[in-house]
Short mmCIF file of C-alpha atoms and ligand atoms in Angstrom, two decimals:
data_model
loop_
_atom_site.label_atom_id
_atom_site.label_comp_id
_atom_site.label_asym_id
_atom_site.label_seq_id
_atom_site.Cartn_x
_atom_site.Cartn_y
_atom_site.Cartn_z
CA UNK N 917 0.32 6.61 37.18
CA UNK N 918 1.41 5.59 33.82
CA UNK N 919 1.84 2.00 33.18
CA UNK N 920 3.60 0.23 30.67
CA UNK N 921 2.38 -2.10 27.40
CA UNK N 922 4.25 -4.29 25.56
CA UNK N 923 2.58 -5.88 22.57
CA UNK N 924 4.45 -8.15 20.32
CA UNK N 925 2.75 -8.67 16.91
CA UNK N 926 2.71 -11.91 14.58
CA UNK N 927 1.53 -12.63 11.05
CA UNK N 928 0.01 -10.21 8.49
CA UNK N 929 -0.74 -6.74 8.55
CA UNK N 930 -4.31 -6.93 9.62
CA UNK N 931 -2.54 -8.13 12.99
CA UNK N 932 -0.62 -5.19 12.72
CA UNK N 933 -3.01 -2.83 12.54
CA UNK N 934 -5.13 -4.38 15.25
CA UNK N 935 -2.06 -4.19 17.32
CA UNK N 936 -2.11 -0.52 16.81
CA UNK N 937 -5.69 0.27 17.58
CA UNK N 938 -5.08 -2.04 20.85
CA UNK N 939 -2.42 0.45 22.16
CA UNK N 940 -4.53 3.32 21.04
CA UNK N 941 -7.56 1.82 22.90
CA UNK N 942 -5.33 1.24 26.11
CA UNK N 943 -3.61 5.03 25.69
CA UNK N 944 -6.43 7.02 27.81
CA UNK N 945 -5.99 4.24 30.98
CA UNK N 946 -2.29 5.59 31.62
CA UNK N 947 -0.96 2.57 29.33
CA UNK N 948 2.75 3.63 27.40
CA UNK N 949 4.09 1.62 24.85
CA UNK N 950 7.42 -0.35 25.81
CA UNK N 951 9.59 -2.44 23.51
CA UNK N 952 11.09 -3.67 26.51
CA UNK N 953 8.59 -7.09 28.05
CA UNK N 954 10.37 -7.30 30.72
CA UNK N 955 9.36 -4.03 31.84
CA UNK N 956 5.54 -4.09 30.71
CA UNK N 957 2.73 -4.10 32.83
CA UNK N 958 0.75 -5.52 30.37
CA UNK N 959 2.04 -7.59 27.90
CA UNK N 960 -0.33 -8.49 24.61
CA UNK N 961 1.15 -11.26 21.54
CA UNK N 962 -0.68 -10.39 18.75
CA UNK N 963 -0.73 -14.05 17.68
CA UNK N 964 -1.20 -15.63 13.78
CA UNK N 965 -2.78 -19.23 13.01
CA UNK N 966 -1.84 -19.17 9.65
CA UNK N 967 0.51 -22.10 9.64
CA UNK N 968 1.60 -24.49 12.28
CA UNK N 969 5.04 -22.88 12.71
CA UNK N 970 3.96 -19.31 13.17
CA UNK N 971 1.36 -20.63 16.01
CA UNK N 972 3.62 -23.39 17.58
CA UNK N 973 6.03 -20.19 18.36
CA UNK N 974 3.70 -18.62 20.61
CA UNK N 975 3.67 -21.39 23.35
CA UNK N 976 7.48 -21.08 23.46
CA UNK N 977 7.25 -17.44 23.52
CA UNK N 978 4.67 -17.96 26.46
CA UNK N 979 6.90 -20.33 28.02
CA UNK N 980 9.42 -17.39 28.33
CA UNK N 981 7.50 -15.13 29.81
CA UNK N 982 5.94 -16.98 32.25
CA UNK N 983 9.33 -17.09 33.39
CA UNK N 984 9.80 -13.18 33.29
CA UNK N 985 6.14 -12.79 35.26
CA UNK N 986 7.25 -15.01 37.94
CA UNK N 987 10.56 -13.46 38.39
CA UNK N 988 8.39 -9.76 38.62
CA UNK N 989 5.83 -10.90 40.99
CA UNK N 990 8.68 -12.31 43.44
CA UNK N 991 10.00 -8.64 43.00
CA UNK N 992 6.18 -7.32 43.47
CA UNK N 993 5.64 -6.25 40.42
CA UNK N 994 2.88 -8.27 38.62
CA UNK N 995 2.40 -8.49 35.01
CA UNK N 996 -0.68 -9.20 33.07
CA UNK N 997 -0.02 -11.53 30.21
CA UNK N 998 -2.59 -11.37 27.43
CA UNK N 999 -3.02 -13.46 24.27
CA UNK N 1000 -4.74 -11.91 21.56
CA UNK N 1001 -5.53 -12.76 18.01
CA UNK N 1002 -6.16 -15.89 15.65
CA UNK N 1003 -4.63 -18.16 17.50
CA UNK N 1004 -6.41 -17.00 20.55
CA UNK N 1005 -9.56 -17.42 18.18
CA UNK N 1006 -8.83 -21.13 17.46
CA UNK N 1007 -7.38 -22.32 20.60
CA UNK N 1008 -8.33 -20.31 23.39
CA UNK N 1009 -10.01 -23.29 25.46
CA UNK N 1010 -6.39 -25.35 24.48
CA UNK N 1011 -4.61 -22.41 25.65
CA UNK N 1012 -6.33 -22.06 28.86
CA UNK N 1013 -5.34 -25.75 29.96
CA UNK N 1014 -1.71 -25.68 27.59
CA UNK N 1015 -0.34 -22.26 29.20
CA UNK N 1016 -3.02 -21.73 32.54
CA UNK N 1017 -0.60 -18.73 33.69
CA UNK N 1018 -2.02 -16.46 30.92
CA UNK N 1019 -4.34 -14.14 32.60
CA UNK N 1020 -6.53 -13.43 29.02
CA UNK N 1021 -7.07 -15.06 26.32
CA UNK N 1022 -9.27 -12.58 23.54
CA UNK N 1023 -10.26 -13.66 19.80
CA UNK N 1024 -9.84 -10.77 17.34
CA UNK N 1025 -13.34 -9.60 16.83
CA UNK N 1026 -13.35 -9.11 20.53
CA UNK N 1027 -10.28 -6.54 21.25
CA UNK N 1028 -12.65 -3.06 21.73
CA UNK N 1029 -13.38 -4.96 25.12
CA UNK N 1030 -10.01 -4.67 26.33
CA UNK N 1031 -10.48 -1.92 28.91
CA UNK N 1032 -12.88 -4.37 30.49
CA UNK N 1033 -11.26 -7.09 30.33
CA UNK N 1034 -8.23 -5.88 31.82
CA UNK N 1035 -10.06 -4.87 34.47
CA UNK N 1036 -11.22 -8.37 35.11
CA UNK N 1037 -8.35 -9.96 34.80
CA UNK N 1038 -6.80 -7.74 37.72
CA UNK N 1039 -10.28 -9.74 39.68
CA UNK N 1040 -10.01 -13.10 38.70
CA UNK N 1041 -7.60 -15.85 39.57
CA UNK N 1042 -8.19 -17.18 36.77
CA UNK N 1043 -7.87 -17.12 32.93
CA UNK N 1044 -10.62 -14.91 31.47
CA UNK N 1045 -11.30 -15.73 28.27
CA UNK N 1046 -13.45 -13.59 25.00
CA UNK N 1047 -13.60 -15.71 22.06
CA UNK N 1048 -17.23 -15.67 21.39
CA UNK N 1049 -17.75 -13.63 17.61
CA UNK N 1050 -19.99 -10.55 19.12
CA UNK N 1051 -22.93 -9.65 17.92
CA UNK N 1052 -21.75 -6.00 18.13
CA UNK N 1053 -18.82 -4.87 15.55
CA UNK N 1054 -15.74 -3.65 17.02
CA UNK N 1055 -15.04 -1.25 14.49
CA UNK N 1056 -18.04 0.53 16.32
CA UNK N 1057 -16.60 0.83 19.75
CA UNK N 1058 -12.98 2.10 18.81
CA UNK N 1059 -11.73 5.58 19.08
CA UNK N 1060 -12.28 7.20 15.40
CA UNK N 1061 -8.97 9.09 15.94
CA UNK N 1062 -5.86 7.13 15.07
CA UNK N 1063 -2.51 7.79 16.46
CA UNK N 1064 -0.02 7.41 13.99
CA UNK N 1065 3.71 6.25 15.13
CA UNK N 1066 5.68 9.22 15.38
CA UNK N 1067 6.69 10.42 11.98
CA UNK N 1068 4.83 7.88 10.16
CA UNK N 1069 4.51 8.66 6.23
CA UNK N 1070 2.33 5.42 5.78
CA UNK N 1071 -0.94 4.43 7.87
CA UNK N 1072 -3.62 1.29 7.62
CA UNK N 1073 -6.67 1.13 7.61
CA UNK N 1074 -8.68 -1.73 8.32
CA UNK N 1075 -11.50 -1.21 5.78
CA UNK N 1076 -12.93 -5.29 5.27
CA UNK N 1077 -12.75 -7.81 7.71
CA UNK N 1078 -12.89 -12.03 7.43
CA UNK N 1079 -13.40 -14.39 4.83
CA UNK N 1080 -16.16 -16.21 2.97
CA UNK N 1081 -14.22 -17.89 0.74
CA UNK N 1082 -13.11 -20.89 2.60
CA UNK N 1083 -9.77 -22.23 0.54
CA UNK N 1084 -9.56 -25.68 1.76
CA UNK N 1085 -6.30 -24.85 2.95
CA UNK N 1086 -6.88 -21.86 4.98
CA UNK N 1087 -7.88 -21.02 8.89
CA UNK N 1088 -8.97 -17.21 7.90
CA UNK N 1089 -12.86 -18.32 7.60
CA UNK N 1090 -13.06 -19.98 11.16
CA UNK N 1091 -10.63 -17.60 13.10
CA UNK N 1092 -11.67 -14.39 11.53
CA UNK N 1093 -15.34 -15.03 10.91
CA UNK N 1094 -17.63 -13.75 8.19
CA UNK N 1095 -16.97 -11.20 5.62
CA UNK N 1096 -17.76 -7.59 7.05
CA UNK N 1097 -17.39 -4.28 5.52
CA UNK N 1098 -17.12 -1.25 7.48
CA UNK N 1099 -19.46 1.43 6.69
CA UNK N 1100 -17.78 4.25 3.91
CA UNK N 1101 -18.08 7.05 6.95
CA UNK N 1102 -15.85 5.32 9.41
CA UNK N 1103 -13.12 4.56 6.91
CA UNK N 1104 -13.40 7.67 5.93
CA UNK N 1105 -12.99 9.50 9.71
CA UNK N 1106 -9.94 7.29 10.10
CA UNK N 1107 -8.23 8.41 6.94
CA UNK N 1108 -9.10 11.94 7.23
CA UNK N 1109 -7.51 11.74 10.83
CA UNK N 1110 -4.17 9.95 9.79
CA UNK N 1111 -3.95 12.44 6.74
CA UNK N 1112 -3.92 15.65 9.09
CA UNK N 1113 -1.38 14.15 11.47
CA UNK N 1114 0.69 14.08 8.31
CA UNK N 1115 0.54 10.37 6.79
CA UNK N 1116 0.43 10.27 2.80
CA UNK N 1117 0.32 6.87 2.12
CA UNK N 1118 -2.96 4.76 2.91
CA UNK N 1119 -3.26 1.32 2.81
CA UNK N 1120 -7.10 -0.15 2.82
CA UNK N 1121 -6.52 -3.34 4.71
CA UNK N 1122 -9.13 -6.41 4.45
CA UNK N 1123 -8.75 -10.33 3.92
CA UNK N 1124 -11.14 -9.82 0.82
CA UNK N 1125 -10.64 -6.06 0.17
CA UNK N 1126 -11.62 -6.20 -3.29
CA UNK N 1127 -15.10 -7.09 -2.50
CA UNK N 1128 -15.60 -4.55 -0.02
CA UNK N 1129 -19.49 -3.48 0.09
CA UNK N 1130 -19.54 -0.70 2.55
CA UNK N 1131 -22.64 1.24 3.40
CA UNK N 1132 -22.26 4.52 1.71
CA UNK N 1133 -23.45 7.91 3.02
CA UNK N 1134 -26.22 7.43 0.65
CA UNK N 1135 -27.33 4.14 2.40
CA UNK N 1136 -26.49 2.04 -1.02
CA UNK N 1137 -23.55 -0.54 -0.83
CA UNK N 1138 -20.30 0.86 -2.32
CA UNK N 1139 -18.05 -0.82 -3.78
CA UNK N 1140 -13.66 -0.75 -3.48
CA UNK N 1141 -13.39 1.12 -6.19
CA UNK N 1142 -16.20 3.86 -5.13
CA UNK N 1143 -14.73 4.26 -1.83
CA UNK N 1144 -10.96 4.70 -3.10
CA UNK N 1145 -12.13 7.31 -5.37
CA UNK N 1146 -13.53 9.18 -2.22
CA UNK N 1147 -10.20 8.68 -0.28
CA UNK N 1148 -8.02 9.98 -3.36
CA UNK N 1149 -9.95 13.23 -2.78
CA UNK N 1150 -8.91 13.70 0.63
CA UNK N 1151 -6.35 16.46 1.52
CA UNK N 1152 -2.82 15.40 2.40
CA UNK N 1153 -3.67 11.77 0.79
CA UNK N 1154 -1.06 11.36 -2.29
CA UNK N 1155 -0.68 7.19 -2.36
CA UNK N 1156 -3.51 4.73 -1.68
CA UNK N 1157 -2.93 1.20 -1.64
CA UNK N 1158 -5.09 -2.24 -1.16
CA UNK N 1159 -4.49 -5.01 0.25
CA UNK N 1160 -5.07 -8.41 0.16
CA UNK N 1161 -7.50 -8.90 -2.88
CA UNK N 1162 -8.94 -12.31 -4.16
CA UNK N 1163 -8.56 -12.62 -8.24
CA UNK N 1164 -11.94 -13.69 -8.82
CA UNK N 1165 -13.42 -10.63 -6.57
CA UNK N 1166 -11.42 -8.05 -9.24
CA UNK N 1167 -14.20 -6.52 -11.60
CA UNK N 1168 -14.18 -4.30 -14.34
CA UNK N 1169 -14.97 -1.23 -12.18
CA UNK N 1170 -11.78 -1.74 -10.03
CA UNK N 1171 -9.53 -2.68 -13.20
CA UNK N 1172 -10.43 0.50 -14.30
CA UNK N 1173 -9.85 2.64 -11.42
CA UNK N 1174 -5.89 1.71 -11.63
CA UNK N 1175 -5.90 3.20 -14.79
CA UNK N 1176 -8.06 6.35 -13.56
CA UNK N 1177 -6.48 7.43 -10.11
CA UNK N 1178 -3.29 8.56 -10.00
CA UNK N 1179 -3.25 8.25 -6.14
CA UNK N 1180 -3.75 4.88 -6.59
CA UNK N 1181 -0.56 3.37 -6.65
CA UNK N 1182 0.47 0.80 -9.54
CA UNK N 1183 1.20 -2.12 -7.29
CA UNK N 1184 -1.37 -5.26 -6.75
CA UNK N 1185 -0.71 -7.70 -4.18
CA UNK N 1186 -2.80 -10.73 -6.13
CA UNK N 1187 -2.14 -14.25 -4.50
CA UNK N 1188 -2.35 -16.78 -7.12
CA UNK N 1189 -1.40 -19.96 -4.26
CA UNK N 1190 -0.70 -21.84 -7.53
CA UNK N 1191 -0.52 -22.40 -11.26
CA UNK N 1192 -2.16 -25.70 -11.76
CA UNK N 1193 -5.92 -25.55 -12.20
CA UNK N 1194 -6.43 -28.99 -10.72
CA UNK N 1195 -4.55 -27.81 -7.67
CA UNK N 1196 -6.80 -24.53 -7.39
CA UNK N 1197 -9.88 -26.35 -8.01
CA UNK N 1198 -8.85 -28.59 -4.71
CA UNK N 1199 -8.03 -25.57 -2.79
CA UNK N 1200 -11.59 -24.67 -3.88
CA UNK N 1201 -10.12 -21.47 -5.79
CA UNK N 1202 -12.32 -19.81 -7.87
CA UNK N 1203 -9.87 -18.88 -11.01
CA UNK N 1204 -7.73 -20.75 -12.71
CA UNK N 1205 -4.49 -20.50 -13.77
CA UNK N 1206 -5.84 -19.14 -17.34
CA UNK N 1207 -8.12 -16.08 -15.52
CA UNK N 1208 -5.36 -15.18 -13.64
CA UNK N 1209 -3.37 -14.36 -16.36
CA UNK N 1210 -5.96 -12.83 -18.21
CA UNK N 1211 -6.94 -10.78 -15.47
CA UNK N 1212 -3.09 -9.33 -15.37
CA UNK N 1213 -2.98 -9.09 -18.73
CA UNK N 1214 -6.36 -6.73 -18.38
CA UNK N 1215 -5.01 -4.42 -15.25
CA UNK N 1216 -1.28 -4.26 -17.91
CA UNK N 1217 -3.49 -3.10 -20.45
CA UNK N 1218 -5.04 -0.34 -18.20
CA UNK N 1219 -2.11 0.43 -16.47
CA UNK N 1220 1.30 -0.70 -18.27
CA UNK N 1221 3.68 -0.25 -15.48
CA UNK N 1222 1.61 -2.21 -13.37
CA UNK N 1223 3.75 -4.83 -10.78
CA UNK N 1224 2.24 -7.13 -9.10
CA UNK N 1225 2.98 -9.52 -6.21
CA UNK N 1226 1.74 -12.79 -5.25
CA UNK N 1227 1.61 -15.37 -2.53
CA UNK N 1228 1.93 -19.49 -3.68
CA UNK N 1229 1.73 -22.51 -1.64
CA UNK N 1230 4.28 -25.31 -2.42
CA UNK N 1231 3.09 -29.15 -1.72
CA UNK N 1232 -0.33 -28.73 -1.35
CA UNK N 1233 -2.02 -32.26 -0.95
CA UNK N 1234 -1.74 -34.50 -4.33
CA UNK N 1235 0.59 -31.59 -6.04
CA UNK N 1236 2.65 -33.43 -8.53
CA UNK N 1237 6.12 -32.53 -9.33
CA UNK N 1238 4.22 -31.68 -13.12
CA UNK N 1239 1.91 -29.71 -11.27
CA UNK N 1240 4.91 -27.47 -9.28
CA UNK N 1241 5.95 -26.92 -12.78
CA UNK N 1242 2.71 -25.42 -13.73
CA UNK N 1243 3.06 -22.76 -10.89
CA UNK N 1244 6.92 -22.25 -11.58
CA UNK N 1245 5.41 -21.76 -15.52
CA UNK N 1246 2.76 -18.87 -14.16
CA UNK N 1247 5.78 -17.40 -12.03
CA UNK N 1248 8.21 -16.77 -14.95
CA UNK N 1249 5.47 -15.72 -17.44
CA UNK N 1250 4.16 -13.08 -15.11
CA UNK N 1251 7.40 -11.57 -13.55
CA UNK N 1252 6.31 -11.08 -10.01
CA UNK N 1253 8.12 -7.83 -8.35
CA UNK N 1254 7.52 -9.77 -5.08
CA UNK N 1255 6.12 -12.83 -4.02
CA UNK N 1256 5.97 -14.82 -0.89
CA UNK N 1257 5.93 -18.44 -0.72
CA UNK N 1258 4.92 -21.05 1.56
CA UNK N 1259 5.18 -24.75 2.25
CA UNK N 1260 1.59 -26.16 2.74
CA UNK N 1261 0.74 -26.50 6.40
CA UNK N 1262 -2.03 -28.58 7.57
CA UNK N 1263 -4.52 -27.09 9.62
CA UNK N 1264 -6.54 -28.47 12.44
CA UNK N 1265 -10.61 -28.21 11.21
CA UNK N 1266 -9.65 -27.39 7.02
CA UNK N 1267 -10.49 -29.77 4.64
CA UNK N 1268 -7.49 -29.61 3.11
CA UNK N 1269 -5.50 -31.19 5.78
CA UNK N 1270 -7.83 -34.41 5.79
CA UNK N 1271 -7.22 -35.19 2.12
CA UNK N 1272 -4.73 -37.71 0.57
CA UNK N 1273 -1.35 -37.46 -0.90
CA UNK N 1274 0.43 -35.32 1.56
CA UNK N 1275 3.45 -34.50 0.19
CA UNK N 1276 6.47 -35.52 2.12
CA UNK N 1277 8.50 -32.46 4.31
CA UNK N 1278 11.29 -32.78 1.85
CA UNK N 1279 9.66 -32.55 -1.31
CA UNK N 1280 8.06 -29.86 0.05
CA UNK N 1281 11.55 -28.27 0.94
CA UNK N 1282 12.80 -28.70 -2.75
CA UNK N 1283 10.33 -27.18 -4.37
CA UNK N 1284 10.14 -24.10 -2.37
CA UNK N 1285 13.47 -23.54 -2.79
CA UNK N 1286 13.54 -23.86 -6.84
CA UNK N 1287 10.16 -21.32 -5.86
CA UNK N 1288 11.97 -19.21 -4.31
CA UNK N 1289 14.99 -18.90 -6.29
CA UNK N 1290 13.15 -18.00 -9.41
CA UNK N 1291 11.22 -14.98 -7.59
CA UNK N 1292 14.68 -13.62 -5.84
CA UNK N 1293 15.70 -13.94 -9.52
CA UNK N 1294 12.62 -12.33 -10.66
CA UNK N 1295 12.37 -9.63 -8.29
CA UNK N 1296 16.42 -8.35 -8.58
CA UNK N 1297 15.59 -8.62 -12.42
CA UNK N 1298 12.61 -5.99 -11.62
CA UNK N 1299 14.54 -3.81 -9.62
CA UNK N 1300 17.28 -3.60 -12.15
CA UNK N 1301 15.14 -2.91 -14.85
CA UNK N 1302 13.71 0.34 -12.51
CA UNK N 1303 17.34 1.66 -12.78
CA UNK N 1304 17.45 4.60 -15.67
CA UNK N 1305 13.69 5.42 -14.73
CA UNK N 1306 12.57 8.34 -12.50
CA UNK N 1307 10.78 7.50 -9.81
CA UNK N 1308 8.37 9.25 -6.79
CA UNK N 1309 10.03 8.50 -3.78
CA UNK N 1310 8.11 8.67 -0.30
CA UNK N 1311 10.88 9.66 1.97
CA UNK N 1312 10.45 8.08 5.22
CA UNK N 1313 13.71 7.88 7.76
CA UNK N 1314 17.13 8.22 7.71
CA UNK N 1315 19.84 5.74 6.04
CA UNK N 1316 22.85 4.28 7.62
CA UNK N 1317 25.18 6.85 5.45
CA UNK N 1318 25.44 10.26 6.38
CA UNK N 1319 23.12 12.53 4.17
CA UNK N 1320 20.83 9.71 3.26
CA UNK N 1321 17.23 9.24 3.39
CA UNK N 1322 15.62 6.03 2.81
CA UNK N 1323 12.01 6.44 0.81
CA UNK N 1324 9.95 3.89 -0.83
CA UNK N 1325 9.19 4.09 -4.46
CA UNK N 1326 5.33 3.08 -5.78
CA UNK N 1327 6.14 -0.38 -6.23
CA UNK N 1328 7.22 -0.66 -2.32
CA UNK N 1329 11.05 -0.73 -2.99
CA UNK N 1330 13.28 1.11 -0.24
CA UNK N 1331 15.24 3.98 -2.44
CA UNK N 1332 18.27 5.20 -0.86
CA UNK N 1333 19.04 8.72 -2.01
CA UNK N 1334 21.19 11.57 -0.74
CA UNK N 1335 18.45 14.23 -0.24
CA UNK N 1336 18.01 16.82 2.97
CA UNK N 1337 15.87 15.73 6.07
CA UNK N 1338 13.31 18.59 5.15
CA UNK N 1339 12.16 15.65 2.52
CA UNK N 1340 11.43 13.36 5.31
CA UNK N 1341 7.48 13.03 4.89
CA UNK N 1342 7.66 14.00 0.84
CA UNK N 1343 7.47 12.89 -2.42
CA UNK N 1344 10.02 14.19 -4.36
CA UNK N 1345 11.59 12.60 -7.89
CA UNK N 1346 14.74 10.00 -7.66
CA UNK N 1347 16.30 8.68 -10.50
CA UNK N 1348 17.12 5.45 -9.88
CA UNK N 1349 20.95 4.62 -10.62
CA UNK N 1350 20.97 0.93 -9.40
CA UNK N 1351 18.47 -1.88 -8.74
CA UNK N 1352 19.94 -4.45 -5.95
CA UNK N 1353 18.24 -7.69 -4.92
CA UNK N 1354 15.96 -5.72 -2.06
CA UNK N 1355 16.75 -2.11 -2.67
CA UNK N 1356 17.39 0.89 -5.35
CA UNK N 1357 19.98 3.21 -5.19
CA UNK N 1358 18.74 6.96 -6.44
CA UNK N 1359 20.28 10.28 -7.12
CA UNK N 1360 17.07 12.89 -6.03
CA UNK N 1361 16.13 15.61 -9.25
CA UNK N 1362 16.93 19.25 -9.30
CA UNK N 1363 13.31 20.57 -8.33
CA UNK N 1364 11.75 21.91 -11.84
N1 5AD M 1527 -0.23 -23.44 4.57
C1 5AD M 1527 0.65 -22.64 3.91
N2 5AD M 1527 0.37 -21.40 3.51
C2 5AD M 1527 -0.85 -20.91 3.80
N3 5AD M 1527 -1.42 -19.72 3.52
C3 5AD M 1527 -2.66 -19.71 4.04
N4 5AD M 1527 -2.92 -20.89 4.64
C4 5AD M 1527 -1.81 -21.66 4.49
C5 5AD M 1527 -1.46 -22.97 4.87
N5 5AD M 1527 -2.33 -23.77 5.51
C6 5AD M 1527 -0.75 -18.68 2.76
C7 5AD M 1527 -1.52 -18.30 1.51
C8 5AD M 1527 -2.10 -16.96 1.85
C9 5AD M 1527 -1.05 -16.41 2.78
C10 5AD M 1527 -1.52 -15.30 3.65
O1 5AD M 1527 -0.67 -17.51 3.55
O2 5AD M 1527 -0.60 -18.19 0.44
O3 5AD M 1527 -2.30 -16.14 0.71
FE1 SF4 M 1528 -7.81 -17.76 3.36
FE2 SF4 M 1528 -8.69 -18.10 0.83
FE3 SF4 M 1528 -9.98 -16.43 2.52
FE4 SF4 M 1528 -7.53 -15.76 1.59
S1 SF4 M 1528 -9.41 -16.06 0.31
S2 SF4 M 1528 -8.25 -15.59 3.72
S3 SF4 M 1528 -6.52 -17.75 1.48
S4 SF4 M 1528 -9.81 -18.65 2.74
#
């Protein structure tokens, strides 16, 4: 008897790809995926901790379908409800007593136990709950063969996992533990097995990424840069990408590699949070505003058509309004291609949200909307400067007008492009007629 999962994911793509390997995990005990909750069997949220919103949403979410899981067991249909993830991590005990109808509560180092603990939830009465870290890695007890979606051009793969780094500001350290590399041979099953169910484009996930240390084949660590020359070489793989990397973790060795592998696609996601040094020495950063910049300037010199993408925090505890200045100042003189921004939450158990000078909501507000502004500005500015160029388009589903196929360039823009569905899946050459504020319009090349 097949019976159906719904899992609803929240936050970053780590959670995303841990969503996946749930359902793939769940596939050989007769679980289908449903987008439908209502009709799910077994419904998992995926949940994120990262600020107070995204985490205050699950309990209303909850709230909901407690409702729906009544309303199926008066029908006689029960429903497991599962909570999985960071928030899970932080607040399972809370949960338990907040939102008792939720039959399991699991932390994110914990999800390879799912079979299990499925089958103990169908036991117990009550709310069983895996939040302890494990001594064991999960990474060892999941299936080495991935299912990609159907048709999917672009897979993840989780390659680092946690944080050491502990930003005053951030809940990473405490809800995804320690820094842990898988070993080289694992990554390198999972990529080979996307890559022969079709996908070209790998992403290397991790919190740190750029200081993965991997156990190589040869039992010495490896490094990012080691291991991404190793996955260029592997048939069917034509884009690699990384993601998310800490500035101060970016050596020499991995500068180079951007200008050495073609595969490797000319995009960094580099989070700078902010563009005062006193404000990055408080979030205990460890770069200022100055390396950042020369560290660009060094992966430019490398690799000229370089674009690179950023996260910043707005209203961070004691940020002056001279200080905001200094990050929109970093902003402009980069030219981010894509940044996300973020008021500062505060954070049960981070230092950060015990410290003085918390800067009022509206403040807050104001300045992440002059933020945000300039990088709309920035990034429309950096997609009209692609138009007149020819670029490699991934070609990954069909557009809204007849004929078209929507692709994604290397710097992660959607191209729309008249061009036959036998391209779905392919890289083929677009010249780019028009660069809008989230998209490029392209004409596809004659083949040579
Ligand atoms: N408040 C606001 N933004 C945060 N981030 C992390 N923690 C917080 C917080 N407490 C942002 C950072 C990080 C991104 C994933 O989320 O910019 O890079
Ligand atoms: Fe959080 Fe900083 Fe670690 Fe990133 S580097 S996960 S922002 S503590």
């Amino acid at each position: 008897m097949t019976q159906k999962l719904h899992i609803k994911t929240y936050g970053c793509q780590m959670n995303a790809y841990d969503s996946a390997r749930m359902a793939e995990l769940l596939a050989p005990l007769g679980y289908g995926l449903t987008e439908d909750a209502a009709s799910a069997d077994l419904v998992i949220l995926n949940t994120c901790h990262i600020r107070e919103k995204a985490a205050e949403k699950i309990y209303s979410d909850l709230g909901r379908l407690n409702a729906v899981k009544r309303a199926r067991a008066a029908r006689g249909q029960p429903m497991t409800l599962a909570v999985g993830g960071c928030v899970a991590q932080a607040e399972g005990d809370e949960m338990r007593r907040r939102a008792p109808f939720v039959d399991m509560i699991f932390g994110p180092q914990s999800y390879h136990r799912l079979p299990e603990l499925v089958a103990r939830a169908a036991r117990s009465a009550g709310t069983v709950l895996a939040t302890d870290f494990p001594a064991e890695s999960k990474f060892d007890h999941l299936p080495e063969a991935r299912i990609p979606g159907a048709g999917a051009q672009a897979g993840f793969v989780a390659v680092q996992e946690g944080c050491d780094k502990f930003c005053t500001f951030c809940v990473v350290p405490y809800t995804r533990g320690a820094e842990h590399s898988r070993a080289v041979r694992q990554v390198l099953a999972e990529v080979r097995s996307l890559a022969a169910q079709g996908v070209r484009e790998i992403t290397l996930l991790g919190q740190n990424v750029n200081n993965y240390r991997g156990e190589g084949p040869d039992g010495k660590t490896w490094t990012l840069a080691r291991l991404i020359r190793v996955v260029a070489d592997i048939a069917g793989v034509a884009r690699i990408r990384y993601v998310t990397s800490y500035p101060a973790d970016m050596t020499g060795e991995l500068i180079a590699a951007h200008g050495e592998i073609p595969a490797l696609m000319p995009f960094l996601h580099l989070p700078a949070q902010s563009g005062s040094d006193r404000v990055l020495a408080a979030m205990n950063r460890r770069h200022g505003s100055g390396d950042y910049r020369r560290l660009v300037d060094r992966l430019r010199a490398v690799r000229p058509d370089l674009a690179l993408a950023s996260d910043f925090i707005v209203g961070f505890p004691g940020e002056s309004d001279a200080e905001f200045e200094q990050t929109l100042a970093l902003v402009r003189e980069v030219g981010f291609a894509h940044a996300y921004s973020f008021k500062y939450s505060a954070r049960p158990g981070t230092p950060a949200a015990a410290m003085p000078g918390q800067v009022p909501e509206a403040v807050k507000s104001d300045r992440l909307a002059a933020l945000q502004e300039l990088i709309d500005a920035e990034r429309r500015s950096f997609n009209e400067r692609c138009a007149g160029r020819t670029l490699p388009v991934l070609f990954e589903r069909e557009g809204k007008r007849k004929g078209q196929l929507v692709g994604r360039s290397p710097y992660m823009q959607a191209v729309h492009a008249l061009a036959p569905k036998s391209l779905m899946g392919l890289i083929a050459e677009v010249r780019i007629v028009a660069g809008h504020a989230n998209s490029l319009a392209g004409e596809r090349m004659a083949p040579a």
